[in-house]
Coordinates of C-alpha atoms (C1' of nucleotides) in Angstrom, one line a residue:
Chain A
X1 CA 6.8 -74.9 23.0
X2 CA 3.0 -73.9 23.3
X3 CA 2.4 -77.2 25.5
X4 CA 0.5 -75.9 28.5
X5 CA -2.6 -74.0 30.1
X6 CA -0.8 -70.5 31.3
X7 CA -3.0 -69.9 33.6
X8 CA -3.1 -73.3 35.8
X9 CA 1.0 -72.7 35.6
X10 CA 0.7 -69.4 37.1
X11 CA -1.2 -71.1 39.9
X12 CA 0.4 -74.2 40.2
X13 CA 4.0 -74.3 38.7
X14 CA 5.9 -72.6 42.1
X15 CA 5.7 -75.7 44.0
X16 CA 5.7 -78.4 41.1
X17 CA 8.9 -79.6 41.8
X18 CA 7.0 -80.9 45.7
X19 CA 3.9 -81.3 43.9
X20 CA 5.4 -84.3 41.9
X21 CA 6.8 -85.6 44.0
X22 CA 3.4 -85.5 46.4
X23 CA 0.9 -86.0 44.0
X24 CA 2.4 -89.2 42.9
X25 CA 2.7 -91.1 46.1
X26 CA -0.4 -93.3 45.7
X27 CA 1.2 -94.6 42.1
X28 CA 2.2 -98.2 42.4
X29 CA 4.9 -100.1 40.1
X30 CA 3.2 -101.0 37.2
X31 CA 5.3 -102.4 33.8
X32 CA 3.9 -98.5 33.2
X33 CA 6.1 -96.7 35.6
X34 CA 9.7 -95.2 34.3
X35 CA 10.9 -92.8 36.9
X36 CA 12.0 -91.7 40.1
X37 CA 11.6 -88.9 41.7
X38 CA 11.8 -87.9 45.4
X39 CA 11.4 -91.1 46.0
X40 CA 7.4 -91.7 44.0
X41 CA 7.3 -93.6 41.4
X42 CA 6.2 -91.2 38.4
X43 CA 3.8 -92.7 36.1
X44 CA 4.3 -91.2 32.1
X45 CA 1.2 -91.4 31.3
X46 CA -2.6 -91.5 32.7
X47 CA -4.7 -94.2 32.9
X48 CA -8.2 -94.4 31.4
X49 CA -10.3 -97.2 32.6
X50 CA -12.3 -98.7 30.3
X51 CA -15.2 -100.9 29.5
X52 CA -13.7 -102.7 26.8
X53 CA -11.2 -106.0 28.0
X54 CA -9.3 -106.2 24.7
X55 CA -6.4 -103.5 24.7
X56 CA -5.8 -103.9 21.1
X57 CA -9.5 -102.9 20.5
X58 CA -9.0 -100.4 23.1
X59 CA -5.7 -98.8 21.2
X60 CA -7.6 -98.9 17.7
X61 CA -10.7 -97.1 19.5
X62 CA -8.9 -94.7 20.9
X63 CA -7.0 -93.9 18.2
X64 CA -9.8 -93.3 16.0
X65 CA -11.5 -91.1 19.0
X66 CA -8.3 -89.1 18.8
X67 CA -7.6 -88.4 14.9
X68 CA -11.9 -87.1 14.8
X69 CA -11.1 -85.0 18.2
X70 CA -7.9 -83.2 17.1
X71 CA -9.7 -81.9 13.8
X72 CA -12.9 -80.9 15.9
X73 CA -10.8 -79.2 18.1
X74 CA -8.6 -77.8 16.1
X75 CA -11.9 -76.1 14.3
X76 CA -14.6 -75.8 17.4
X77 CA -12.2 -75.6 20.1
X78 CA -12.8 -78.0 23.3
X79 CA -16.1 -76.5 24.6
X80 CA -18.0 -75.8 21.6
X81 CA -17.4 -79.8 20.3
X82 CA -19.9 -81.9 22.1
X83 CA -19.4 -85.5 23.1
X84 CA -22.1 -86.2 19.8
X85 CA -19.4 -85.0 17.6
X86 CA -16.8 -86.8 18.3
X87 CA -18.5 -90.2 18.8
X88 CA -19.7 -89.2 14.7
X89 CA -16.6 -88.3 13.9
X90 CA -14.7 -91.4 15.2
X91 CA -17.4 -93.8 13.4
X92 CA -19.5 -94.9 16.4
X93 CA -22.1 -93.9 18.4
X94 CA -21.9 -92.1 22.0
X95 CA -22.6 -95.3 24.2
X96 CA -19.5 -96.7 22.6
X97 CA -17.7 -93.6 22.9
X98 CA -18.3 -93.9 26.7
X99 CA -17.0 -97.5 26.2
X100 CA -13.4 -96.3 25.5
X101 CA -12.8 -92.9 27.8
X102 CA -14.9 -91.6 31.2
X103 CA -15.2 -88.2 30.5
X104 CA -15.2 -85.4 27.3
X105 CA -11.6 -84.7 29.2
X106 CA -10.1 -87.7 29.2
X107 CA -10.2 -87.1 24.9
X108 CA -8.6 -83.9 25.5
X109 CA -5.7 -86.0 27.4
X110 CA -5.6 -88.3 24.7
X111 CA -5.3 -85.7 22.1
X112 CA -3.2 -83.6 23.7
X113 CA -0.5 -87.0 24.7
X114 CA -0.5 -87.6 21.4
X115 CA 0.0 -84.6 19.8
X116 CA 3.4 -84.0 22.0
X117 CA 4.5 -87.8 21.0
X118 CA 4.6 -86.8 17.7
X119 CA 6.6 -83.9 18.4
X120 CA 8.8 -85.8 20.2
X121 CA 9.4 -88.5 18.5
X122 CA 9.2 -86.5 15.1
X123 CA 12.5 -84.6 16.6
X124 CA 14.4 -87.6 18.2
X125 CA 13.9 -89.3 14.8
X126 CA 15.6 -86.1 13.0
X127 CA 18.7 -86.2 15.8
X128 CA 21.8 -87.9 15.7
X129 CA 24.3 -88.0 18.0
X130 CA 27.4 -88.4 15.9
X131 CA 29.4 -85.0 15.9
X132 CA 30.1 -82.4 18.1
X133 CA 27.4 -80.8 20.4
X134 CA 27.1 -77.7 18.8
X135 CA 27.0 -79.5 15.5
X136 CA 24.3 -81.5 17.0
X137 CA 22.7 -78.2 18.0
X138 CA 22.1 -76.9 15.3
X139 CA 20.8 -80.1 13.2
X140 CA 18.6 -80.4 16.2
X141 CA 17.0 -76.9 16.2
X142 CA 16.5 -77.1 12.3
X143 CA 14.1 -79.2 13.2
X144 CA 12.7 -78.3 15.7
X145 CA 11.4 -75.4 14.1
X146 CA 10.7 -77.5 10.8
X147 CA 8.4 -79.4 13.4
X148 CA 7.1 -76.7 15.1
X149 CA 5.8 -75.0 11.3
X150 CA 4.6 -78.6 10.5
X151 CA 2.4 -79.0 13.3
X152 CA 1.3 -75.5 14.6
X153 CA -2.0 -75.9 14.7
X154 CA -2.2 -78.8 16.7
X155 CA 0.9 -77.4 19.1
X156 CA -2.2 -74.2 19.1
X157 CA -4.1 -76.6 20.3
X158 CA -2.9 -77.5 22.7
X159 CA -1.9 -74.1 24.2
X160 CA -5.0 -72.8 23.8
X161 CA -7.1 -76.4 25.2
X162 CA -4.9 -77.6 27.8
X163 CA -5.8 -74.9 30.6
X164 CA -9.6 -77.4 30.8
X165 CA -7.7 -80.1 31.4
X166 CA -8.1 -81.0 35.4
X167 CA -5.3 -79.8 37.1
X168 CA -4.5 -83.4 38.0
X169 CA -4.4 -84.9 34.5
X170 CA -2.8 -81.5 33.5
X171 CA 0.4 -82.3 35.0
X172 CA 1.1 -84.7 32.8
X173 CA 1.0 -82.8 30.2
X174 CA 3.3 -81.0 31.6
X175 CA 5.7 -83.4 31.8
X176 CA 5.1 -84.1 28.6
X177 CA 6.4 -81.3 27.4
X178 CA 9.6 -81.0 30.3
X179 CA 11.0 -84.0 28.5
X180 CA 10.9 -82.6 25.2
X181 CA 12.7 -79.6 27.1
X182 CA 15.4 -82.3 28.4
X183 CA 16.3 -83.5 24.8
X184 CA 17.9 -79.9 24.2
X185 CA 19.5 -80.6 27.7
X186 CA 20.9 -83.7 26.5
X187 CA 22.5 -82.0 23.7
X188 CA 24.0 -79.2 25.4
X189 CA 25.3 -80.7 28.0
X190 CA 27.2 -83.4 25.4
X191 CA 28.2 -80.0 23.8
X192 CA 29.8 -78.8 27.0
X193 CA 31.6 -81.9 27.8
X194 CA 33.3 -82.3 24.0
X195 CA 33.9 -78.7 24.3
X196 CA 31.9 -77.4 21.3
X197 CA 29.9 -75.6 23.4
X198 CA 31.2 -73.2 26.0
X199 CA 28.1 -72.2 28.3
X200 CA 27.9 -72.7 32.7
X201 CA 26.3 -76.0 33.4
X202 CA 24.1 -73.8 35.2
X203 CA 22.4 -72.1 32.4
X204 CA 21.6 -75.1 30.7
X205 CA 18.0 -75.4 31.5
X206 CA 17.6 -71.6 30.8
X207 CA 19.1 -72.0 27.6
X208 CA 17.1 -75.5 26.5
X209 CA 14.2 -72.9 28.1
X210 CA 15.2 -69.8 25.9
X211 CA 15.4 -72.5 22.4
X212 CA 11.5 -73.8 23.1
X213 CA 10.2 -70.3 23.6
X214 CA 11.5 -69.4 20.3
X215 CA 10.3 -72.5 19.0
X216 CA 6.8 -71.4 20.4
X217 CA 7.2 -67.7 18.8
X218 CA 7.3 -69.1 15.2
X219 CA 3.8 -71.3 16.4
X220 CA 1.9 -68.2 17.6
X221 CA 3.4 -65.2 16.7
X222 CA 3.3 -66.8 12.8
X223 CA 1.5 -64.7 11.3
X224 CA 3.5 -61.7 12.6
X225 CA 6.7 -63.0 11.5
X226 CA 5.6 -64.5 8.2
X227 CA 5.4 -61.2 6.8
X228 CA 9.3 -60.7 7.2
X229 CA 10.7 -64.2 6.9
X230 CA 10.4 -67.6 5.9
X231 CA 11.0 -70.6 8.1
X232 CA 14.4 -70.8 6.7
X233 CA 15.7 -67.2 7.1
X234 CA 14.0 -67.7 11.0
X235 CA 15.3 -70.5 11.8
X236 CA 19.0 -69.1 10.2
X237 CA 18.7 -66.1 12.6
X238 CA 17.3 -67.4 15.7
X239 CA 20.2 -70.0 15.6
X240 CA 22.8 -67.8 15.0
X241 CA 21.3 -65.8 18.2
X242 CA 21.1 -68.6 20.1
X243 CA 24.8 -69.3 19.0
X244 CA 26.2 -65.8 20.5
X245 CA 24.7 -66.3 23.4
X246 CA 26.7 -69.8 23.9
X247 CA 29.5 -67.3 23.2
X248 CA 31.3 -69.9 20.5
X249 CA 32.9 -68.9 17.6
X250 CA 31.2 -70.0 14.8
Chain B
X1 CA 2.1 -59.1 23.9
X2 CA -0.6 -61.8 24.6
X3 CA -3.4 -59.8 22.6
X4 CA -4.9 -62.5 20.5
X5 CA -6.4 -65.7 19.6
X6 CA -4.1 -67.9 17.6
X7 CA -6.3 -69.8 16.0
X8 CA -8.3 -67.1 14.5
X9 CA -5.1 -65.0 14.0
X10 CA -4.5 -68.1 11.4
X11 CA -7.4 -68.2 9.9
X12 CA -7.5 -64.4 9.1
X13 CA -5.0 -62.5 9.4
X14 CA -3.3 -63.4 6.2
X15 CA -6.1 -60.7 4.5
X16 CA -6.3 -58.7 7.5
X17 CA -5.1 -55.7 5.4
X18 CA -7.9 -56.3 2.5
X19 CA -10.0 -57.5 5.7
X20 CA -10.5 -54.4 7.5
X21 CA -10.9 -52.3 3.5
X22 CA -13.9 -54.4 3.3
X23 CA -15.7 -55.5 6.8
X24 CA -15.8 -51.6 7.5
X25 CA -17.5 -50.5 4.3
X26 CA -21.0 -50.2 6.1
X27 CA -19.1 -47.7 8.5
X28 CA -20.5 -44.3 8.8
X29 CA -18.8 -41.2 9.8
X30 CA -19.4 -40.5 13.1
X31 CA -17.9 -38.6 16.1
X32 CA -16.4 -42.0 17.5
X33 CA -14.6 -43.1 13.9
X34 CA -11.2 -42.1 13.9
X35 CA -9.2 -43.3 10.9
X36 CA -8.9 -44.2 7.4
X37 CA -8.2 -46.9 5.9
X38 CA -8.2 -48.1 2.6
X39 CA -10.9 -45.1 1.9
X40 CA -13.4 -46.5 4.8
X41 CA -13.6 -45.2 8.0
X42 CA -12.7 -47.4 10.8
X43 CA -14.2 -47.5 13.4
X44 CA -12.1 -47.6 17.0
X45 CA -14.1 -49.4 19.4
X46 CA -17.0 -51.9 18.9
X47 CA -20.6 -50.4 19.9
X48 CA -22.8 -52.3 22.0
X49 CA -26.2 -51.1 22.0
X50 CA -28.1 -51.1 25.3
X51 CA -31.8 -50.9 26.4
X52 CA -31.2 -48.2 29.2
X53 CA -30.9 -44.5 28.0
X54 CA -28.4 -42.8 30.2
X55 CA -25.1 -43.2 29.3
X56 CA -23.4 -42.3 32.1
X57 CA -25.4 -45.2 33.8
X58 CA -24.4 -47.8 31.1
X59 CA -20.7 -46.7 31.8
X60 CA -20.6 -47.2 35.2
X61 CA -22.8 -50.6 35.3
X62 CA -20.4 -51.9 32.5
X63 CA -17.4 -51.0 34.5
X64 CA -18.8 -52.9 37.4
X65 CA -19.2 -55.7 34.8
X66 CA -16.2 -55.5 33.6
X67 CA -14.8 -55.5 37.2
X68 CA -16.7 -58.5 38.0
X69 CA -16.1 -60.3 34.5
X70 CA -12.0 -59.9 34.9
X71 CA -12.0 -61.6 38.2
X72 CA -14.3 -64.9 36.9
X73 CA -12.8 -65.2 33.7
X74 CA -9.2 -65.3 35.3
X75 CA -10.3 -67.4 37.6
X76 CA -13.0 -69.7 35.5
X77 CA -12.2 -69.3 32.3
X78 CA -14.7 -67.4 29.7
X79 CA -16.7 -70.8 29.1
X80 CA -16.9 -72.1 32.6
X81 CA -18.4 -68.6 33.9
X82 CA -22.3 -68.4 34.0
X83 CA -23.8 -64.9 32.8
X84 CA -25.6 -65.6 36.4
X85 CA -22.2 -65.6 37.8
X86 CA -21.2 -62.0 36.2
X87 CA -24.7 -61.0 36.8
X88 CA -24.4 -61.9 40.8
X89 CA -20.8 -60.6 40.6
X90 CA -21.8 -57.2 39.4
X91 CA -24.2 -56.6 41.9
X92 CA -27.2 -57.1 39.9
X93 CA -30.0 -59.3 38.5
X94 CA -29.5 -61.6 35.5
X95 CA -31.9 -59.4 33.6
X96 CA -30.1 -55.9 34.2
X97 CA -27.0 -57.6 32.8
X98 CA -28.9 -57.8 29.9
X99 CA -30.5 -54.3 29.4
X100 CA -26.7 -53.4 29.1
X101 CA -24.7 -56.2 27.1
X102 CA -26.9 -58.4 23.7
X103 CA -24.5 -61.4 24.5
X104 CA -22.0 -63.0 27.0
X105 CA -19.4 -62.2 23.7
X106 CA -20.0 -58.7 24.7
X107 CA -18.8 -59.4 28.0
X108 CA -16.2 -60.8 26.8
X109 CA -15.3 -57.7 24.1
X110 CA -15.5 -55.3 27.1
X111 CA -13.2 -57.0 29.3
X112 CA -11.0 -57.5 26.4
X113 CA -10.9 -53.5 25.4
X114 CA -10.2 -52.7 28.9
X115 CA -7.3 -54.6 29.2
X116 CA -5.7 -53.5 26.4
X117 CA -6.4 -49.6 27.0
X118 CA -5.0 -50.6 30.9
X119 CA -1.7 -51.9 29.3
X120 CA -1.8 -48.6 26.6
X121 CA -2.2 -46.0 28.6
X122 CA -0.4 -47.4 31.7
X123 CA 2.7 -48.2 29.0
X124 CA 2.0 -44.5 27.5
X125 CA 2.5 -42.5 30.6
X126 CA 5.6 -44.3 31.8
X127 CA 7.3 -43.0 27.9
X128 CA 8.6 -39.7 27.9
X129 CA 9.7 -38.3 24.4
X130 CA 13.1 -36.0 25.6
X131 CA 16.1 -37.2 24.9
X132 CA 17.8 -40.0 22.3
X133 CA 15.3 -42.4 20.1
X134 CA 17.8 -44.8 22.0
X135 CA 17.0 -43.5 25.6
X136 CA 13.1 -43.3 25.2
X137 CA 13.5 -47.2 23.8
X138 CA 15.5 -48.6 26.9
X139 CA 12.8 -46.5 29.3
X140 CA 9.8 -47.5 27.3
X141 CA 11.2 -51.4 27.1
X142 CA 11.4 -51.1 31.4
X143 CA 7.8 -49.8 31.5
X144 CA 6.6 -52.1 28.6
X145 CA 8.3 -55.3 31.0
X146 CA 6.8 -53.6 34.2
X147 CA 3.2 -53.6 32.7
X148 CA 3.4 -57.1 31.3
X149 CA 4.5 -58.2 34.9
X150 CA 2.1 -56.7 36.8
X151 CA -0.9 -57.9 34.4
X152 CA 0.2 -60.7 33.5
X153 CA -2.9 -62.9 34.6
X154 CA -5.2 -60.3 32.7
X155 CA -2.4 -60.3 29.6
X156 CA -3.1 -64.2 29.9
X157 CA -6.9 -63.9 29.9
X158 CA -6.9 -62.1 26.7
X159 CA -4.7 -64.8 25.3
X160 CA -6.7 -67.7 26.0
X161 CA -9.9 -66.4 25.9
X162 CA -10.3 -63.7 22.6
X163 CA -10.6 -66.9 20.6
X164 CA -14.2 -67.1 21.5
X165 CA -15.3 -63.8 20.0
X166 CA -17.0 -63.5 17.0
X167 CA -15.0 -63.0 14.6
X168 CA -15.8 -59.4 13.5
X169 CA -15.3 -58.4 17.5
X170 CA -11.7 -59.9 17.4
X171 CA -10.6 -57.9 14.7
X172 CA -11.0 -55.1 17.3
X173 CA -9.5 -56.8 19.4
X174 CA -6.6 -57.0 17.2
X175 CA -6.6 -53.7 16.3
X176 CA -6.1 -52.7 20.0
X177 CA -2.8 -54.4 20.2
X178 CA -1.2 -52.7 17.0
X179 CA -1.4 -50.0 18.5
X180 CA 1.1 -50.5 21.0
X181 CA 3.1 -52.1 18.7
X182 CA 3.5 -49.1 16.7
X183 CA 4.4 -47.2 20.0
X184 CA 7.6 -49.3 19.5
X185 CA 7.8 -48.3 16.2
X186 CA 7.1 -44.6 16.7
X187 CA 10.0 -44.8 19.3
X188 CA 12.3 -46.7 17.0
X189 CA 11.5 -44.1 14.2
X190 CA 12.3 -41.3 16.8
X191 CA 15.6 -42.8 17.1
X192 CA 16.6 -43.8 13.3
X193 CA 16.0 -39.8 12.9
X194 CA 18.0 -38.7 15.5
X195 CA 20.7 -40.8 14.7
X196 CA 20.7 -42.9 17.9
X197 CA 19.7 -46.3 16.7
X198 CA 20.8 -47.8 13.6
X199 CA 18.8 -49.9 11.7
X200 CA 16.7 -49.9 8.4
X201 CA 13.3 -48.2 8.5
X202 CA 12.1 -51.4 6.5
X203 CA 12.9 -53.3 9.9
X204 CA 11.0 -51.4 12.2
X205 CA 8.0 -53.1 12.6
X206 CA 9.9 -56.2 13.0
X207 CA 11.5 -55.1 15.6
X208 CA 8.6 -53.7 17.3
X209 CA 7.4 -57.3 16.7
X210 CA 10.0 -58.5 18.5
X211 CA 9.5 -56.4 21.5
X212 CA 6.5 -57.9 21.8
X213 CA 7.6 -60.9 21.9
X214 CA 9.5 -60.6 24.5
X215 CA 7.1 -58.7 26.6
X216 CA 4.8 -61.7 26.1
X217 CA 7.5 -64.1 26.9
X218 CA 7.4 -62.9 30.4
X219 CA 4.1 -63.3 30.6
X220 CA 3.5 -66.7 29.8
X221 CA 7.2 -68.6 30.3
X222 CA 7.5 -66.6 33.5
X223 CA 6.9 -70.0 35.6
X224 CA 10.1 -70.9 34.1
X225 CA 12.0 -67.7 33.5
X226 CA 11.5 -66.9 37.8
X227 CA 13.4 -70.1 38.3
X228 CA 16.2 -67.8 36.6
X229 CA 15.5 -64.5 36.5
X230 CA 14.1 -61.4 38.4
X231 CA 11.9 -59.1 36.4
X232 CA 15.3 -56.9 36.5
X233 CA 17.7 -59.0 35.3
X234 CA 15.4 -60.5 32.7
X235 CA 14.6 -56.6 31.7
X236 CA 18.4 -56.1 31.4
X237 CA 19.4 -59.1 29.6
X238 CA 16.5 -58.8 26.6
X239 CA 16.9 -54.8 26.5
X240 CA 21.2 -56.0 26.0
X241 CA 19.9 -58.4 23.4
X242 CA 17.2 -55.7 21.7
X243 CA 20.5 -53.3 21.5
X244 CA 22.6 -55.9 19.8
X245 CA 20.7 -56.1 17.3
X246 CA 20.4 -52.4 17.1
X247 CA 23.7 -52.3 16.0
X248 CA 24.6 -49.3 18.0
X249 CA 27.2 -49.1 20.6
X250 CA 26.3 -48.8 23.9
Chain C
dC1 C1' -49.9 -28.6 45.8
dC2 C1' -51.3 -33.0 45.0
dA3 C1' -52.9 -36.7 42.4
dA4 C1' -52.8 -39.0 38.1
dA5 C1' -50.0 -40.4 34.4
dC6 C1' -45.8 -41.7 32.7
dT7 C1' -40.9 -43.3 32.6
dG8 C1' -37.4 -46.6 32.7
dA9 C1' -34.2 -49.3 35.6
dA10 C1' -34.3 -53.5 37.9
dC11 C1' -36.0 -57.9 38.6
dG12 C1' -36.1 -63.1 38.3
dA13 C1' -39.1 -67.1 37.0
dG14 C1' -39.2 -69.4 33.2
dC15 C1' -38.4 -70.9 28.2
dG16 C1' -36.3 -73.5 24.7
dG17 C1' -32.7 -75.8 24.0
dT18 C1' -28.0 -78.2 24.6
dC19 C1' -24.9 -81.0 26.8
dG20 C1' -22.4 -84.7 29.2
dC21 C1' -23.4 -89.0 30.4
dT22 C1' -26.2 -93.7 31.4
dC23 C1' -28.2 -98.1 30.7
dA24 C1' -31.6 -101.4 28.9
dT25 C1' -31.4 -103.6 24.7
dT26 C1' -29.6 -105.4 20.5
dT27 C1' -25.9 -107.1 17.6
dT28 C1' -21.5 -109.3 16.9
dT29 C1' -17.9 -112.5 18.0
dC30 C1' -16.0 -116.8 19.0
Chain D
dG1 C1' -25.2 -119.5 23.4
dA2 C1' -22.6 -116.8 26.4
dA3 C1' -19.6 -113.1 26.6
dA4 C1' -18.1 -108.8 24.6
dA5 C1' -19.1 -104.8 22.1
dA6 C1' -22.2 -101.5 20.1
dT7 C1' -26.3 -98.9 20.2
dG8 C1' -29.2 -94.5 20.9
dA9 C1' -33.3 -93.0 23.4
dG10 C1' -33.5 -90.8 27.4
dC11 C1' -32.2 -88.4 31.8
dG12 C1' -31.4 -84.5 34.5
dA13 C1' -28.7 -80.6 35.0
dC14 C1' -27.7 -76.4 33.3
dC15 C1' -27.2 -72.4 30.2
dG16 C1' -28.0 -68.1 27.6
dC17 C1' -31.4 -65.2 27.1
dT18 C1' -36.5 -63.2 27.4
dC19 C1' -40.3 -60.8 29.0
dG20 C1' -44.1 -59.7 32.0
dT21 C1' -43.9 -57.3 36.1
dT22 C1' -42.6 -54.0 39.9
dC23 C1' -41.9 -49.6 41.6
dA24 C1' -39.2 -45.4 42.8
dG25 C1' -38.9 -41.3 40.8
dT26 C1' -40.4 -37.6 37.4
dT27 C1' -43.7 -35.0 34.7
dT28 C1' -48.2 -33.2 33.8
dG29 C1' -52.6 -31.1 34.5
dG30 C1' -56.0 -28.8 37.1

DNA sequence: CCAAACTGAACGAGCGGTCGCTCATTTTTC
DNA sequence: GAAAAATGAGCGACCGCTCGTTCAGTTTGG
């Protein structure tokens, strides 16, 4: 998937296994926590202060702020939108804007959070885990891919956006898009065990790897492949590639 | 390979064909067009008009632009860097950067161009044309890997950044990368001739698209793929994939 | 041979404008 | 009527780009 700024990977992404597990050390429990990991707490998601006290007004705010933002973004890009824009769009004026977020980046968080929540949940909605593995597998990367076409401008987005993100908040983003990563784990790894699917345990990540990058490919290199296949015939043939390369009889 | 802007590849390219008929009617013949399409001339490279009359001057102040310009964008990002910044970074005043560039998009368009003709020319003298179709692919796919390797932060720049050129600059932009794409496809011809790789002419520029793909891959999963691969096993295990598909026998 | 005239590359203060963000004030809510 | 929320004029920084000026080097004219 398209779900990061290349470029503060390249710099960053060789230690960020320590750099979690650093970074995190001043996070506190909070009903907001969910993880563990080198013995931090990891926090899922970043916290905006704001000026407002209700949360529910805050929520309803904020998700007004994000459903203007994605579309100027999606159209302007991050730097050519101004702050002016977006408080229009949203329906309020750019005091109140200021109420709800502290900076023109904290709206590219919240638009870029929610964007991979709805591809997340979009495919954990579409996945069961009755069946085999490899049954599972394949259900799972239909769609994937059906998700992928559905939303690829605003998966562009952020790949192309993200990279202005500080390199703080961009790492959880990140995550954000590791877990999606881990659901393809999940399945594999379920594969393995029923026997379905007949891969090393150590090549799962590189395989769950290998599926998102082709998910990616038929986000940005679209208008390439468009002129030689439909979703469907893609999504046929990259499967049954993947499939060799488990090395399963189908 | 990296050599676009998604966004704008979405919003055009679905009439680039019709596209570049009609944006180049205005086109004269001059010693610097070199093709035909569509009955207009097309022009290769984008002139930027400058205020100083020697031209062996412009050249070598726009290669210490470009020089400088690489390095900040990389670094900065196209947005973030100040035309005071390339100015000071080329050695000169904010005006002289102006007697040779109209805009900071021409910046931009020259650091783009000489990216590209770094990857062409680098790709084109590693590609010899004796022996099999076959052999000059495998040789031509270890160069291609090499390249994207090696430049993969300016690969990335081009990515992320060609977005923000006027759309009429892009589409030389774009131009620039079809071009090595139809190296592939020249290479893949060579070998449907001769017999040495076995697939249907009407597939070669899909699988010259596919090259690229892959080339790109390594470029921007490679924070991922190095917790994998080396650039030789990776090389190996897509050139054994490109084959398969080849249907030939090794 | 030299001085006067000309050339054009380099310069950088400054212009017009934009942008992200603040805060004194008003409006709404309960 | 007090607290909460919304407002938008305004601030100050900064940005892309311009243009009047400088000056080393070249050409011209006597």
């Amino acid at each position: 998937m398209a779900f990061r700024a290349l470029q503060a990977y390249n710099n960053v992404d060789i230690n960020i296994e320590s750099a979690f597990g650093l970074s995190f050390s001043k996070c506190c429990l909070t009903k907001r926590s969910v993880g563990w990991k080198g013995g931090y707490v990891v926090e899922k998601k970043k916290n905006i202060p704001s000026l407002v006290k209700d949360p529910k007004l805050i929520e309803k705010r904020r998700e007004q702020i994000i459903e203007a933002a994605v579309d100027l973004f999606i159209n302007k890009g991050f730097h050519k939108t101004t702050t002016r824009e977006i408080a229009r769009a949203s329906g309020f004026s750019i005091g109140t804007l200021y109420e709800y977020i502290e900076s023109k980046e904290d709206v590219l968080y919240l638009v870029c959070d929610a964007i991979h929540g709805e591809v997340e949940s979009r495919l954990r909605e579409a996945i069961t885990f009755n069946g085999t593995g490899l049954k599972n597998l394949k259900l799972a990367l239909r769609s994937f891919f059906r998700v992928m076409d559905q939303m690829s401008d605003r998966v562009l987005l952020i790949y192309q956006e993200s990279k202005s993100l500080p390199k703080e908040t961009l790492r959880y983003v990140l995550r954000r898009e590791e877990e999606i990563t881990q659901i393809f784990e999940e399945i594999l790894r379920k594969g393995i065990a029923d026997g379905s699917i007949g891969i090393d345990e150590k090549h799962v990540k590189l395989m769950a790897d290998n599926i998102m990058v082709l998910g990616e490919m038929w986000v940005f290199r679209r208008w390439a492949l468009k002129r030689h296949y439909t979703l469907e015939e893609y999504t046929d043939k990259q499967t049954a590639l993947l499939l060799r390369e488990i090395s399963v009889s189908e």
